[in-house]
Amino acid sequence: MEDRAWQSVSADLLGSAAPWRTFRWYKGQRHYAGTYWSATTRTHVPYESRLELARLLLADFDVSVHGITAQPFLLKSEVEQKVRKHVPDYFLLTAHGPVVVDVKPRRRLAQPEVAATFAWTREVVESRGWRYEVWSEPSKQLLENIRFLAGFRRGWLFPPGLLDDLRDADLDGASLEQAARRLPGHPEPCVRAAIHHLMWTHELHTDLAGPLRPAAVLRRPV
């Protein structure tokens, strides 16, 4: 770790940074911490709460994201004759530019200290032309669907040829139930799992705002 001027630090350097703090796990700790294997980075990314894990899932599901770093840097500056410090939760490299993310429960956003820290961080981040995001609880149904699809994110676990057969099949407009029966040469449970993988990779789409029922209609991307 070393001190550098904020304007001199490249996005690529932050995208490969190690977490600023050491993540600790111990019996009786109040927050839920762990590591998540990201299909985007092909590495384990740490998190310190279930809410941070939720943001990780959404970042991993987002096809515009190609880099995810946890606690990538410490911002330090003198503000009103006081030294202010803050470690953001995530740094995302995306097709639309870098994004610095802080994760905080919605009920805490109005706390003066939290609001002041995030306002200062936003000013610093946006001075680079980067985007700053304060992220709170998502739609429960959307998160539940993405969490479910994440269980099928490892494409190499599927039988050889199955994913290619599904890519060639006429699935546009078919329901999940119908699509699972379109490849009689493969076991239906395997086909269903592979369909979920193609939904994870956005090769198939359906409405994730509601429950993933058998009648959910699949669409190919335009």
Short mmCIF file of C-alpha atoms in Angstrom, two decimals:
data_model
loop_
_atom_site.label_atom_id
_atom_site.label_comp_id
_atom_site.label_asym_id
_atom_site.label_seq_id
_atom_site.Cartn_x
_atom_site.Cartn_y
_atom_site.Cartn_z
CA MET A 1 0.00 0.00 0.00
CA GLU A 2 1.23 3.46 -0.86
CA ASP A 3 -0.03 7.03 -0.95
CA ARG A 4 -0.70 8.49 -4.38
CA ALA A 5 -2.37 11.62 -5.67
CA TRP A 6 -5.96 10.80 -6.56
CA GLN A 7 -5.75 12.21 -10.08
CA SER A 8 -2.69 10.08 -10.87
CA VAL A 9 -4.22 6.68 -10.04
CA SER A 10 -5.44 4.81 -13.12
CA ALA A 11 -8.64 2.80 -13.32
CA ASP A 12 -6.65 -0.27 -14.40
CA LEU A 13 -4.50 -0.05 -11.27
CA LEU A 14 -7.56 0.14 -9.03
CA GLY A 15 -9.16 -2.68 -10.96
CA SER A 16 -6.31 -4.98 -9.94
CA ALA A 17 -5.90 -3.68 -6.37
CA ALA A 18 -5.98 -5.93 -3.32
CA PRO A 19 -8.59 -5.09 -0.65
CA TRP A 20 -7.41 -2.19 1.50
CA ARG A 21 -8.51 -3.83 4.73
CA THR A 22 -8.13 -7.41 5.85
CA PHE A 23 -11.45 -9.27 5.85
CA ARG A 24 -11.91 -11.16 9.10
CA TRP A 25 -14.29 -13.91 10.10
CA TYR A 26 -14.77 -14.90 13.72
CA LYS A 27 -17.35 -16.57 15.91
CA GLY A 28 -20.02 -14.19 17.13
CA GLN A 29 -19.30 -11.34 14.71
CA ARG A 30 -22.32 -9.12 14.09
CA HIS A 31 -22.07 -8.85 10.33
CA TYR A 32 -22.24 -11.60 7.69
CA ALA A 33 -18.96 -11.77 5.76
CA GLY A 34 -17.55 -14.16 3.19
CA THR A 35 -16.24 -14.54 -0.35
CA TYR A 36 -18.16 -14.91 -3.59
CA TRP A 37 -16.75 -16.63 -6.69
CA SER A 38 -17.33 -14.16 -9.50
CA ALA A 39 -17.92 -15.45 -13.03
CA THR A 40 -16.83 -12.01 -14.26
CA THR A 41 -13.37 -12.02 -12.66
CA ARG A 42 -12.94 -15.81 -12.21
CA THR A 43 -11.75 -15.05 -8.67
CA HIS A 44 -13.22 -14.88 -5.19
CA VAL A 45 -14.39 -11.39 -4.22
CA PRO A 46 -14.89 -10.66 -0.50
CA TYR A 47 -17.90 -8.98 1.08
CA GLU A 48 -18.71 -7.84 4.62
CA SER A 49 -22.50 -8.03 4.70
CA ARG A 50 -25.45 -9.68 2.98
CA LEU A 51 -26.21 -6.34 1.35
CA GLU A 52 -22.69 -6.21 -0.11
CA LEU A 53 -23.16 -9.77 -1.35
CA ALA A 54 -26.38 -8.68 -3.07
CA ARG A 55 -24.53 -5.88 -4.87
CA LEU A 56 -21.84 -8.37 -5.89
CA LEU A 57 -24.45 -10.66 -7.41
CA LEU A 58 -25.92 -7.84 -9.47
CA ALA A 59 -22.47 -6.73 -10.64
CA ASP A 60 -21.59 -10.29 -11.64
CA PHE A 61 -24.87 -10.57 -13.57
CA ASP A 62 -24.31 -7.26 -15.39
CA VAL A 63 -22.73 -7.95 -18.81
CA SER A 64 -21.33 -4.40 -18.96
CA VAL A 65 -19.12 -5.12 -15.92
CA HIS A 66 -15.72 -6.66 -16.65
CA GLY A 67 -13.87 -5.98 -13.39
CA ILE A 68 -14.86 -6.06 -9.70
CA THR A 69 -12.58 -5.03 -6.83
CA ALA A 70 -13.54 -4.98 -3.15
CA GLN A 71 -12.39 -2.10 -0.93
CA PRO A 72 -10.00 -0.92 -3.64
CA PHE A 73 -8.51 2.20 -2.06
CA LEU A 74 -8.49 4.61 0.87
CA LEU A 75 -9.51 8.17 0.11
CA LYS A 76 -7.79 10.62 2.44
CA SER A 77 -8.00 14.39 2.41
CA GLU A 78 -8.16 17.41 4.68
CA VAL A 79 -11.68 18.84 4.72
CA GLU A 80 -12.46 21.90 6.86
CA GLN A 81 -9.16 21.43 8.72
CA LYS A 82 -9.98 17.82 9.56
CA VAL A 83 -8.52 14.70 7.99
CA ARG A 84 -11.29 12.74 6.32
CA LYS A 85 -10.86 9.08 5.32
CA HIS A 86 -13.10 6.61 3.54
CA VAL A 87 -12.72 3.18 1.93
CA PRO A 88 -15.44 2.57 -0.70
CA ASP A 89 -16.94 -0.91 -0.88
CA TYR A 90 -16.43 -1.74 -4.58
CA PHE A 91 -14.77 -0.51 -7.74
CA LEU A 92 -16.31 -1.68 -11.02
CA LEU A 93 -14.72 -1.55 -14.44
CA THR A 94 -17.59 -1.30 -16.92
CA ALA A 95 -18.14 -0.73 -20.61
CA HIS A 96 -19.45 2.72 -19.66
CA GLY A 97 -16.47 3.70 -17.49
CA PRO A 98 -15.33 3.16 -13.89
CA VAL A 99 -17.90 3.07 -11.09
CA VAL A 100 -17.13 3.50 -7.38
CA VAL A 101 -19.79 1.88 -5.20
CA ASP A 102 -20.73 2.32 -1.55
CA VAL A 103 -23.27 -0.09 -0.08
CA LYS A 104 -25.41 1.09 2.81
CA PRO A 105 -28.86 0.17 4.17
CA ARG A 106 -31.45 2.75 3.14
CA ARG A 107 -32.34 3.48 6.77
CA ARG A 108 -28.82 4.80 7.40
CA LEU A 109 -28.48 7.14 4.43
CA ALA A 110 -29.97 10.12 6.27
CA GLN A 111 -27.49 9.91 9.16
CA PRO A 112 -25.42 13.12 9.05
CA GLU A 113 -22.02 11.40 9.18
CA VAL A 114 -22.97 8.92 6.44
CA ALA A 115 -24.48 11.62 4.23
CA ALA A 116 -21.43 13.87 4.64
CA THR A 117 -19.00 11.04 3.84
CA PHE A 118 -20.89 10.02 0.72
CA ALA A 119 -21.26 13.62 -0.48
CA TRP A 120 -17.51 14.15 -0.15
CA THR A 121 -16.76 10.83 -1.85
CA ARG A 122 -19.10 11.67 -4.72
CA GLU A 123 -17.35 15.00 -5.28
CA VAL A 124 -13.92 13.34 -5.33
CA VAL A 125 -14.95 10.46 -7.61
CA GLU A 126 -16.87 12.59 -10.07
CA SER A 127 -13.91 14.97 -10.34
CA ARG A 128 -12.32 12.17 -12.40
CA GLY A 129 -15.35 11.85 -14.66
CA TRP A 130 -16.14 8.52 -13.00
CA ARG A 131 -19.52 7.47 -11.69
CA TYR A 132 -20.29 7.19 -7.99
CA GLU A 133 -23.12 4.98 -6.74
CA VAL A 134 -24.65 4.70 -3.29
CA TRP A 135 -26.50 1.39 -3.37
CA SER A 136 -29.20 0.17 -0.99
CA GLU A 137 -31.70 -2.67 -0.87
CA PRO A 138 -32.87 -3.87 -4.32
CA SER A 139 -36.19 -5.39 -5.33
CA LYS A 140 -36.51 -8.61 -3.32
CA GLN A 141 -37.92 -10.56 -6.27
CA LEU A 142 -35.21 -9.39 -8.67
CA LEU A 143 -32.49 -10.28 -6.18
CA GLU A 144 -34.05 -13.68 -5.53
CA ASN A 145 -34.11 -14.44 -9.26
CA ILE A 146 -30.51 -13.37 -9.82
CA ARG A 147 -29.36 -15.30 -6.75
CA PHE A 148 -31.09 -18.37 -8.21
CA LEU A 149 -29.52 -17.92 -11.67
CA ALA A 150 -26.09 -17.43 -10.09
CA GLY A 151 -26.21 -21.09 -9.12
CA PHE A 152 -25.86 -21.90 -12.86
CA ARG A 153 -23.09 -19.41 -13.70
CA ARG A 154 -20.29 -21.98 -14.19
CA GLY A 155 -20.64 -22.91 -17.85
CA TRP A 156 -17.95 -25.59 -17.88
CA LEU A 157 -20.09 -27.83 -15.65
CA PHE A 158 -22.57 -28.58 -18.44
CA PRO A 159 -22.26 -31.61 -20.78
CA PRO A 160 -20.30 -30.92 -23.98
CA GLY A 161 -22.58 -29.75 -26.77
CA LEU A 162 -25.63 -29.05 -24.61
CA LEU A 163 -25.18 -25.27 -24.52
CA ASP A 164 -24.49 -25.16 -28.26
CA ASP A 165 -27.59 -27.25 -28.97
CA LEU A 166 -29.66 -24.80 -26.94
CA ARG A 167 -28.13 -21.85 -28.77
CA ASP A 168 -29.23 -23.43 -32.06
CA ALA A 169 -32.72 -24.35 -30.84
CA ASP A 170 -35.82 -22.28 -31.57
CA LEU A 171 -36.51 -20.97 -28.06
CA ASP A 172 -37.68 -17.43 -28.78
CA GLY A 173 -41.21 -17.13 -27.41
CA ALA A 174 -41.13 -20.53 -25.69
CA SER A 175 -41.96 -20.87 -22.03
CA LEU A 176 -39.37 -22.22 -19.59
CA GLU A 177 -41.37 -25.44 -19.42
CA GLN A 178 -41.56 -25.81 -23.21
CA ALA A 179 -37.89 -24.95 -23.73
CA ALA A 180 -36.77 -27.66 -21.32
CA ARG A 181 -38.43 -30.23 -23.63
CA ARG A 182 -36.99 -28.96 -26.92
CA LEU A 183 -33.90 -31.21 -26.77
CA PRO A 184 -35.18 -34.78 -26.34
CA GLY A 185 -31.63 -36.10 -26.75
CA HIS A 186 -30.63 -34.58 -23.40
CA PRO A 187 -32.11 -35.23 -19.93
CA GLU A 188 -34.73 -32.59 -19.20
CA PRO A 189 -33.23 -31.54 -15.82
CA CYS A 190 -29.88 -30.88 -17.56
CA VAL A 191 -31.61 -28.87 -20.30
CA ARG A 192 -33.46 -26.80 -17.72
CA ALA A 193 -30.23 -26.07 -15.84
CA ALA A 194 -28.48 -25.09 -19.08
CA ILE A 195 -31.34 -22.72 -19.92
CA HIS A 196 -30.78 -21.04 -16.57
CA HIS A 197 -27.10 -20.67 -17.46
CA LEU A 198 -28.00 -18.97 -20.76
CA MET A 199 -30.27 -16.65 -18.80
CA TRP A 200 -27.33 -15.83 -16.54
CA THR A 201 -25.18 -15.00 -19.57
CA HIS A 202 -28.05 -12.96 -21.10
CA GLU A 203 -28.27 -15.22 -24.14
CA LEU A 204 -31.88 -15.76 -23.13
CA HIS A 205 -34.10 -13.21 -21.42
CA THR A 206 -37.29 -13.22 -19.42
CA ASP A 207 -38.98 -10.82 -17.01
CA LEU A 208 -37.01 -11.03 -13.76
CA ALA A 209 -39.27 -8.61 -11.93
CA GLY A 210 -41.68 -11.47 -11.19
CA PRO A 211 -41.27 -15.08 -10.06
CA LEU A 212 -39.47 -17.48 -12.43
CA ARG A 213 -42.42 -19.76 -13.12
CA PRO A 214 -42.55 -22.56 -15.75
CA ALA A 215 -44.83 -20.31 -17.83
CA ALA A 216 -42.25 -17.50 -17.99
CA VAL A 217 -41.60 -16.62 -21.66
CA LEU A 218 -38.05 -16.68 -23.03
CA ARG A 219 -36.73 -14.20 -25.57
CA ARG A 220 -33.53 -14.02 -27.57
CA PRO A 221 -31.63 -10.72 -27.29
CA VAL A 222 -32.34 -8.30 -30.12
#
